Amino acid sequence: AINDDIVAPLPTTKSFPSVRYRNEETRKRILITGGAGFVGSHLVDKLMLDGHEVIALDNYFTGRKKNIEHWIGHPNFEMVHHDVVNPYFVEVDQIYHLASPASPPHYMYNPVKTIKTNTLGTINMLGLAKRVKATVLLASTSEVYGDPEVHPQPETYWGHVNTIGPRACYDEGKRVAESLMVAYNKQENVQIRIARIFNTFGPRMHMNDGRVVSNFIIQALQDKPITIYGNGTQTRSFQYVTDLVDGLIALMNSNYSLPVNIGNPEEHTIGQFATIIRDLIPGSTSEIINQESQQDDPQQRRPDIRRAAEQIQWRPQILMKDGLLKTIEYFRAEIDRNKRGGKP
Ligand code: NAD
Ligand code: UDP
């Protein structure tokens, strides 16, 4: 409205977490695409607490306002409802480009849209970075290694992806996104960072996320069967979300432009993992069952994180068990809240 400036602000009783004070010189303007999602919202928290100005952009496909609602109304924070498939312009210093469904059932739900998000969305963010001279960090994935024949996976491994399989929309989408980053760097001198993120878990994962950590915890808490896809000998290595966020920030603020694995090398079979989760929930009577295996399911995955240690001085700090206990508490509370019809 034309008279916006003379309208008195609504009285508010909202209190915010206290944020660090920064002067103009060290305070950055930061765009986070996918900012209302699981990882994005934890990144919003860390950068807000550190005193930066944060713009979170999301189309709410899998993200939720609830994840960032504690910042809504804060003068350093802005939430933008937007789809990265369409161009977006804003003056920023840094762009964390996380927008993309991440869980297999979500990215397979609309494969064409997943490809558009990862290709057109990345072009749009690189175009923005070029125009405003921002540094852009891509949330890439260990999925670029496909079903790997090299173990553990170093960044120098080129991968083993089925271009026409059910995971291709995501895997190939992220592979093109990496190629786009490198091309814009070479051709347009855009400053780039590429984080290859390995399986991450923690509070704020969606109840219907469908990935293994949330599935197993929710099943164990509700005494429902814990569903192993296949025989459970496939492996994964899980990192806690705050470790990932620290790694992303360290990478962004380094001057390293080649891909860097960000993950926790502690590896388990999915069969072992089912027992670990059930044992952390005393009294759970869930049985562990085997279901049909998933097509093209990577059989082993563990990051080689020597590059992260050397180039950005990062290594994970949180023990899997401690992270799982926090995540179990989160889902316990979510299940209770759902029973009360979503009321706090
Ligand atoms: P998530 O689904 O919780 O978050 C993704 C966010 O992106 C959601 O808020 C969603 O609404 C938003 N989004 C999706 N499409 C969009 C579009 N077209 N326009 C705008 N917003 C859009 O998943 P997450 O686990 O937080 O993953 C975040 C990023 O990290 C993703 O890019 C994912 O590929 C990457 N990653 C995550 C993991 C992991 O284990 N969590 C592993 C590897 C890579
Ligand atoms: N998985 C499982 N049961 C589930 C969900 C997943 O056994 O309810 C398996 C899945 O087949 C894969 C591993 O757990 O081998 C990790 O799956 P997730 O979807 O979490 O992530 P991915 O690493 O496959 O992207």
Coordinates of C-alpha atoms and ligand atoms in Angstrom, one line a residue:
A1 CA 0.0 0.0 0.0
I2 CA 1.1 3.6 -0.8
N3 CA 0.8 4.6 2.8
D4 CA 2.7 1.6 4.2
D5 CA 5.2 3.9 5.9
I6 CA 2.7 5.7 8.1
V7 CA 0.9 2.6 9.3
A8 CA 1.8 1.9 12.9
P9 CA 3.4 -1.6 13.4
L10 CA 1.1 -4.2 15.0
P11 CA 1.9 -4.6 18.7
T12 CA 3.9 -7.8 19.0
T13 CA 4.7 -10.0 22.0
K14 CA 6.9 -12.3 19.9
S15 CA 10.4 -12.8 21.4
F16 CA 13.2 -14.0 19.2
P17 CA 16.4 -16.0 20.0
S18 CA 19.1 -13.4 20.6
V19 CA 21.4 -12.9 17.6
R20 CA 25.0 -11.8 17.5
Y21 CA 25.5 -8.1 16.7
R22 CA 27.5 -7.4 13.5
N23 CA 28.5 -4.2 11.9
E24 CA 27.8 -3.5 8.2
E25 CA 31.3 -4.7 7.2
T26 CA 31.0 -8.2 8.5
R27 CA 27.2 -8.7 8.2
K28 CA 26.4 -10.6 5.0
R29 CA 23.1 -10.8 3.0
I30 CA 22.5 -14.5 2.4
L31 CA 20.0 -16.3 0.3
I32 CA 19.0 -19.9 1.2
T33 CA 16.9 -21.7 -1.4
G34 CA 15.0 -24.6 0.2
G35 CA 15.3 -22.6 3.4
A36 CA 12.0 -24.0 4.9
G37 CA 13.2 -27.6 4.5
F38 CA 15.0 -29.9 6.9
V39 CA 18.7 -28.9 6.2
G40 CA 17.8 -25.4 5.0
S41 CA 16.0 -24.4 8.3
H42 CA 19.0 -25.5 10.4
L43 CA 21.2 -23.4 8.2
V44 CA 18.8 -20.5 8.6
D45 CA 19.1 -20.9 12.4
K46 CA 22.9 -20.9 12.4
L47 CA 23.4 -17.9 10.1
M48 CA 20.7 -15.9 11.9
L49 CA 22.2 -16.5 15.3
D50 CA 25.6 -15.5 13.8
G51 CA 24.1 -12.1 13.0
H52 CA 23.6 -12.2 9.2
E53 CA 20.7 -11.1 7.1
V54 CA 18.9 -14.2 5.8
I55 CA 16.4 -14.6 3.0
A56 CA 14.9 -18.0 2.8
L57 CA 13.2 -19.0 -0.4
D58 CA 10.9 -22.0 -0.7
N59 CA 8.0 -23.4 -2.7
Y60 CA 6.9 -25.5 0.3
F61 CA 6.9 -28.7 -1.7
T62 CA 8.5 -30.6 1.2
G63 CA 9.4 -27.6 3.4
R64 CA 7.2 -26.1 6.0
K65 CA 6.7 -22.6 7.5
K66 CA 6.8 -24.2 10.9
N67 CA 10.5 -25.0 10.5
I68 CA 11.4 -21.3 10.4
E69 CA 8.4 -19.7 12.1
H70 CA 10.5 -18.7 15.1
W71 CA 12.2 -16.1 12.8
I72 CA 9.2 -14.7 11.1
G73 CA 9.0 -11.0 11.9
H74 CA 12.7 -10.7 12.9
P75 CA 14.2 -7.6 11.1
N76 CA 17.2 -9.7 9.8
F77 CA 14.9 -12.4 8.3
E78 CA 12.7 -12.7 5.2
M79 CA 10.7 -15.6 3.9
V80 CA 9.9 -15.7 0.2
H81 CA 7.4 -18.1 -1.4
H82 CA 9.0 -18.8 -4.8
D83 CA 9.8 -21.7 -7.1
V84 CA 13.5 -21.7 -8.2
V85 CA 12.4 -22.9 -11.6
N86 CA 11.5 -19.3 -12.2
P87 CA 14.1 -16.5 -12.0
Y88 CA 14.4 -14.5 -8.8
F89 CA 16.4 -11.4 -8.3
V90 CA 17.8 -10.0 -5.0
E91 CA 21.0 -8.3 -3.9
V92 CA 22.9 -10.9 -1.8
D93 CA 26.6 -11.8 -1.0
Q94 CA 26.1 -15.5 -0.7
I95 CA 23.6 -18.1 -2.0
Y96 CA 23.2 -21.5 -0.5
H97 CA 21.3 -23.4 -3.2
L98 CA 19.5 -26.3 -1.4
A99 CA 16.1 -26.2 -3.2
S100 CA 15.3 -29.8 -4.4
P101 CA 13.4 -32.7 -3.0
A102 CA 15.9 -35.0 -1.3
S103 CA 14.0 -38.1 -0.2
P104 CA 13.6 -40.8 -2.9
P105 CA 9.8 -41.0 -2.7
H106 CA 9.6 -37.2 -2.9
Y107 CA 12.0 -36.8 -5.9
M108 CA 10.4 -39.8 -7.7
Y109 CA 6.9 -38.3 -7.2
N110 CA 7.3 -35.9 -10.1
P111 CA 10.6 -36.8 -11.9
V112 CA 10.2 -34.1 -14.5
K113 CA 9.8 -31.4 -11.8
T114 CA 12.9 -32.8 -10.0
I115 CA 14.9 -32.4 -13.2
K116 CA 13.6 -28.9 -13.8
T117 CA 14.3 -27.9 -10.2
N118 CA 17.9 -29.1 -10.4
T119 CA 18.7 -27.8 -13.8
L120 CA 16.6 -24.6 -14.4
G121 CA 16.7 -23.8 -10.7
T122 CA 20.5 -24.0 -10.7
I123 CA 20.8 -21.9 -13.8
N124 CA 18.6 -19.3 -12.2
M125 CA 20.7 -19.2 -9.1
L126 CA 24.0 -19.1 -11.1
G127 CA 22.5 -16.3 -13.2
L128 CA 21.6 -14.4 -10.1
A129 CA 25.1 -15.0 -8.6
K130 CA 26.7 -13.7 -11.8
R131 CA 24.6 -10.6 -11.8
V132 CA 25.1 -9.6 -8.2
K133 CA 28.6 -11.2 -7.9
A134 CA 27.6 -13.6 -5.1
T135 CA 29.3 -16.8 -4.2
V136 CA 27.0 -19.8 -4.7
L137 CA 27.1 -23.1 -2.9
L138 CA 25.4 -26.1 -4.4
A139 CA 23.9 -28.8 -2.2
S140 CA 25.0 -31.7 -4.3
T141 CA 24.8 -35.3 -3.1
S142 CA 26.6 -38.6 -2.7
E143 CA 24.1 -39.8 -5.3
V144 CA 26.4 -38.4 -8.0
Y145 CA 28.5 -41.6 -7.3
G146 CA 25.4 -43.7 -8.0
D147 CA 25.8 -47.4 -7.0
P148 CA 29.5 -47.0 -6.4
E149 CA 32.2 -49.5 -7.5
V150 CA 34.8 -47.6 -5.4
H151 CA 34.6 -47.7 -1.6
P152 CA 34.7 -45.4 0.3
Q153 CA 34.0 -42.7 -2.2
P154 CA 36.6 -39.9 -2.8
E155 CA 35.7 -36.8 -4.8
T156 CA 37.9 -38.0 -7.6
Y157 CA 35.5 -41.0 -8.3
W158 CA 33.3 -40.3 -11.4
G159 CA 30.4 -42.4 -10.3
H160 CA 28.2 -45.2 -11.6
V161 CA 24.7 -43.9 -12.3
N162 CA 22.0 -45.5 -14.4
T163 CA 20.8 -42.7 -16.7
I164 CA 17.4 -44.3 -17.2
G165 CA 16.6 -45.7 -13.7
P166 CA 14.1 -44.4 -11.2
R167 CA 16.8 -42.4 -9.3
A168 CA 18.1 -40.7 -12.5
C169 CA 15.9 -37.6 -12.2
Y170 CA 17.7 -36.7 -9.0
D171 CA 21.2 -38.2 -9.6
E172 CA 21.5 -36.8 -13.1
G173 CA 19.8 -33.6 -12.1
K174 CA 22.5 -33.0 -9.5
R175 CA 25.3 -34.1 -11.9
V176 CA 24.1 -31.5 -14.4
A177 CA 23.9 -29.0 -11.6
E178 CA 27.6 -29.6 -10.8
S179 CA 28.5 -29.3 -14.5
L180 CA 26.6 -26.0 -14.6
M181 CA 28.4 -24.7 -11.6
V182 CA 31.8 -25.5 -13.2
A183 CA 30.7 -24.0 -16.5
Y184 CA 29.6 -20.7 -15.0
N185 CA 32.8 -20.6 -13.0
K186 CA 35.0 -21.0 -16.1
Q187 CA 33.0 -18.9 -18.5
E188 CA 31.5 -16.2 -16.3
N189 CA 33.9 -16.3 -13.3
V190 CA 31.1 -17.0 -10.8
Q191 CA 32.5 -18.0 -7.4
I192 CA 31.3 -21.6 -6.7
R193 CA 31.3 -24.2 -3.9
I194 CA 30.1 -27.8 -4.4
A195 CA 29.2 -29.8 -1.3
R196 CA 28.5 -33.5 -1.9
I197 CA 26.3 -34.3 1.0
F198 CA 26.0 -37.8 2.4
N199 CA 22.9 -39.2 4.3
T200 CA 22.0 -36.6 7.0
F201 CA 19.4 -36.9 9.7
G202 CA 18.0 -34.8 12.6
P203 CA 15.0 -33.0 14.0
R204 CA 12.7 -31.3 11.5
M205 CA 12.8 -34.2 9.0
H206 CA 9.3 -34.5 7.7
M207 CA 7.1 -37.2 9.3
N208 CA 6.4 -38.5 5.7
D209 CA 9.9 -37.9 4.6
G210 CA 10.3 -41.6 3.7
R211 CA 14.0 -41.8 4.2
V212 CA 15.4 -44.6 6.4
V213 CA 16.1 -42.7 9.6
S214 CA 12.7 -41.1 10.0
N215 CA 10.9 -44.3 8.8
F216 CA 12.7 -46.6 11.3
I217 CA 12.3 -44.1 14.3
I218 CA 8.6 -43.5 13.6
Q219 CA 8.0 -47.3 13.1
A220 CA 9.8 -48.1 16.4
L221 CA 8.0 -45.4 18.4
Q222 CA 4.7 -46.7 17.2
D223 CA 5.5 -50.4 17.6
K224 CA 4.9 -51.0 13.9
P225 CA 7.1 -53.3 11.8
I226 CA 10.5 -51.8 10.9
T227 CA 10.7 -52.1 7.1
I228 CA 14.0 -53.1 5.6
Y229 CA 14.0 -52.8 1.8
G230 CA 15.8 -55.9 0.5
N231 CA 18.1 -58.1 2.7
G232 CA 19.5 -55.2 4.7
T233 CA 23.2 -55.8 3.7
Q234 CA 23.3 -52.4 1.8
T235 CA 25.3 -49.8 3.8
R236 CA 24.9 -46.1 4.6
S237 CA 26.9 -43.7 6.7
F238 CA 24.8 -41.1 8.6
Q239 CA 25.7 -37.6 9.8
Y240 CA 23.9 -35.4 12.2
V241 CA 22.4 -32.2 10.7
T242 CA 24.5 -29.7 12.8
D243 CA 27.7 -31.3 11.5
L244 CA 26.5 -30.8 7.9
V245 CA 25.5 -27.1 8.6
D246 CA 29.0 -26.4 10.0
G247 CA 30.5 -28.1 7.0
L248 CA 28.4 -26.0 4.5
I249 CA 29.4 -22.8 6.2
A250 CA 33.1 -23.7 6.4
L251 CA 33.0 -24.6 2.7
M252 CA 31.2 -21.4 1.7
N253 CA 33.7 -19.3 3.5
S254 CA 36.7 -21.1 2.2
N255 CA 38.2 -20.4 -1.3
Y256 CA 37.9 -24.0 -2.5
S257 CA 35.9 -24.5 -5.6
L258 CA 36.2 -28.2 -6.3
P259 CA 33.6 -30.7 -4.9
V260 CA 33.9 -31.6 -1.2
N261 CA 32.3 -34.6 0.5
I262 CA 30.4 -33.7 3.7
G263 CA 29.4 -36.8 5.6
N264 CA 30.2 -39.0 8.6
P265 CA 32.3 -42.0 7.7
E266 CA 30.7 -44.2 10.4
E267 CA 29.1 -46.9 8.2
H268 CA 26.4 -49.5 9.0
T269 CA 24.4 -52.0 7.2
I270 CA 20.7 -51.1 7.0
G271 CA 20.0 -54.4 8.9
Q272 CA 22.3 -53.3 11.8
F273 CA 20.8 -49.8 11.7
A274 CA 17.3 -51.2 12.3
T275 CA 18.5 -52.9 15.5
I276 CA 20.4 -49.8 16.6
I277 CA 17.3 -47.7 16.4
R278 CA 15.0 -50.2 18.1
D279 CA 17.5 -50.6 20.9
L280 CA 17.5 -46.9 21.5
I281 CA 13.8 -46.9 22.1
P282 CA 13.4 -49.1 25.1
G283 CA 10.1 -51.0 25.3
S284 CA 9.5 -50.9 21.5
T285 CA 8.0 -54.1 20.4
S286 CA 8.5 -53.5 16.7
E287 CA 9.5 -56.6 14.7
I288 CA 12.1 -56.1 11.9
I289 CA 10.8 -57.3 8.5
N290 CA 12.2 -57.5 5.0
Q291 CA 10.4 -56.0 2.0
E292 CA 11.1 -55.9 -1.7
S293 CA 14.4 -54.3 -2.6
Q294 CA 14.4 -50.9 -4.3
Q295 CA 15.6 -50.7 -7.9
D296 CA 19.1 -49.3 -8.3
D297 CA 19.5 -48.9 -4.5
P298 CA 23.2 -48.1 -3.9
Q299 CA 24.7 -51.2 -2.1
Q300 CA 27.4 -49.3 -0.2
R301 CA 28.1 -45.7 0.7
R302 CA 30.8 -44.1 2.9
P303 CA 32.5 -40.8 2.3
D304 CA 36.2 -40.3 2.1
I305 CA 36.4 -37.0 4.0
R306 CA 40.2 -36.3 3.7
R307 CA 39.6 -33.4 1.3
A308 CA 37.2 -31.7 3.8
A309 CA 39.7 -32.1 6.6
E310 CA 42.6 -30.7 4.5
Q311 CA 40.8 -27.9 2.6
I312 CA 38.2 -26.6 5.0
Q313 CA 39.4 -28.1 8.4
W314 CA 36.1 -29.8 8.9
R315 CA 35.2 -33.2 10.4
P316 CA 32.0 -34.4 12.0
Q317 CA 31.7 -34.0 15.8
I318 CA 28.4 -35.6 16.8
L319 CA 28.3 -39.3 17.6
M320 CA 25.5 -41.1 15.7
K321 CA 23.9 -42.3 18.9
D322 CA 23.7 -38.8 20.4
G323 CA 22.2 -37.5 17.2
L324 CA 19.7 -40.4 17.0
L325 CA 18.6 -39.7 20.6
K326 CA 17.8 -36.1 19.8
T327 CA 16.0 -37.1 16.6
I328 CA 14.0 -39.7 18.5
E329 CA 12.9 -37.1 21.0
Y330 CA 11.8 -34.8 18.1
F331 CA 9.7 -37.5 16.5
R332 CA 8.2 -38.5 19.9
A333 CA 7.0 -34.9 20.3
E334 CA 5.7 -34.7 16.7
I335 CA 3.7 -37.9 17.2
D336 CA 2.2 -36.5 20.4
R337 CA 1.4 -33.2 18.7
N338 CA -0.3 -35.0 15.8
K339 CA -2.4 -36.9 18.3
R340 CA -3.6 -33.5 19.7
G341 CA -4.6 -32.5 16.2
G342 CA -1.4 -30.4 15.5
K343 CA -1.7 -28.2 18.5
P344 CA 1.5 -27.4 20.4
Ligands
NAD1 P1 14.0 -31.2 2.2 O1 13.0 -31.9 1.2 O2 13.6 -31.1 3.6 O3 14.3 -29.7 1.7 C1 14.3 -29.3 0.4 C2 13.6 -27.9 0.3 O4 13.6 -27.5 -1.0 C3 12.1 -28.0 0.8 O5 11.9 -27.0 1.7 C4 11.3 -27.9 -0.5 O6 10.1 -27.3 -0.3 C5 12.3 -27.0 -1.3 N1 12.0 -27.0 -2.8 C6 11.9 -28.2 -3.5 N2 11.8 -27.8 -4.8 C7 11.7 -26.5 -4.9 C8 11.6 -25.5 -5.9 N3 11.4 -25.9 -7.2 N4 11.6 -24.2 -5.6 C9 11.8 -23.8 -4.3 N5 12.0 -24.6 -3.3 C10 11.9 -26.0 -3.6 O7 15.4 -31.9 2.0 P2 16.8 -31.7 2.7 O8 17.2 -33.0 3.3 O9 16.7 -30.5 3.6 O10 17.7 -31.4 1.5 C11 18.2 -30.1 1.2 C12 19.2 -30.2 0.1 O11 20.3 -31.0 0.5 C13 18.7 -30.8 -1.2 O12 19.2 -30.1 -2.3 C14 19.2 -32.2 -1.2 O13 19.4 -32.7 -2.5 C15 20.6 -32.0 -0.5 N6 21.0 -33.3 0.1 C16 20.4 -33.7 1.3 C17 20.8 -34.9 1.9 C18 20.2 -35.4 3.1 O14 20.5 -36.5 3.6 N7 19.3 -34.7 3.8 C19 21.8 -35.7 1.2 C20 22.3 -35.2 0.0 C21 21.9 -34.0 -0.5
UDP2 N1 15.5 -48.1 3.5 C1 14.9 -49.2 4.1 N2 13.7 -49.0 4.7 C2 13.0 -47.8 4.7 C3 13.6 -46.7 4.0 C4 14.8 -46.9 3.4 O1 15.4 -50.3 4.2 O2 11.9 -47.8 5.2 C5 16.8 -48.3 2.9 C6 16.9 -47.9 1.4 O3 16.5 -49.0 0.6 C7 18.4 -47.6 1.3 C8 18.7 -47.0 2.7 O4 17.7 -47.5 3.6 O5 19.1 -48.8 1.1 C9 18.8 -45.5 2.7 O6 17.6 -45.0 2.1 P1 17.1 -43.5 2.2 O7 15.9 -43.4 1.4 O8 17.2 -43.0 3.5 O9 18.3 -42.7 1.4 P2 19.2 -43.0 0.1 O10 20.6 -43.1 0.6 O11 18.8 -44.3 -0.5 O12 18.9 -41.8 -0.8

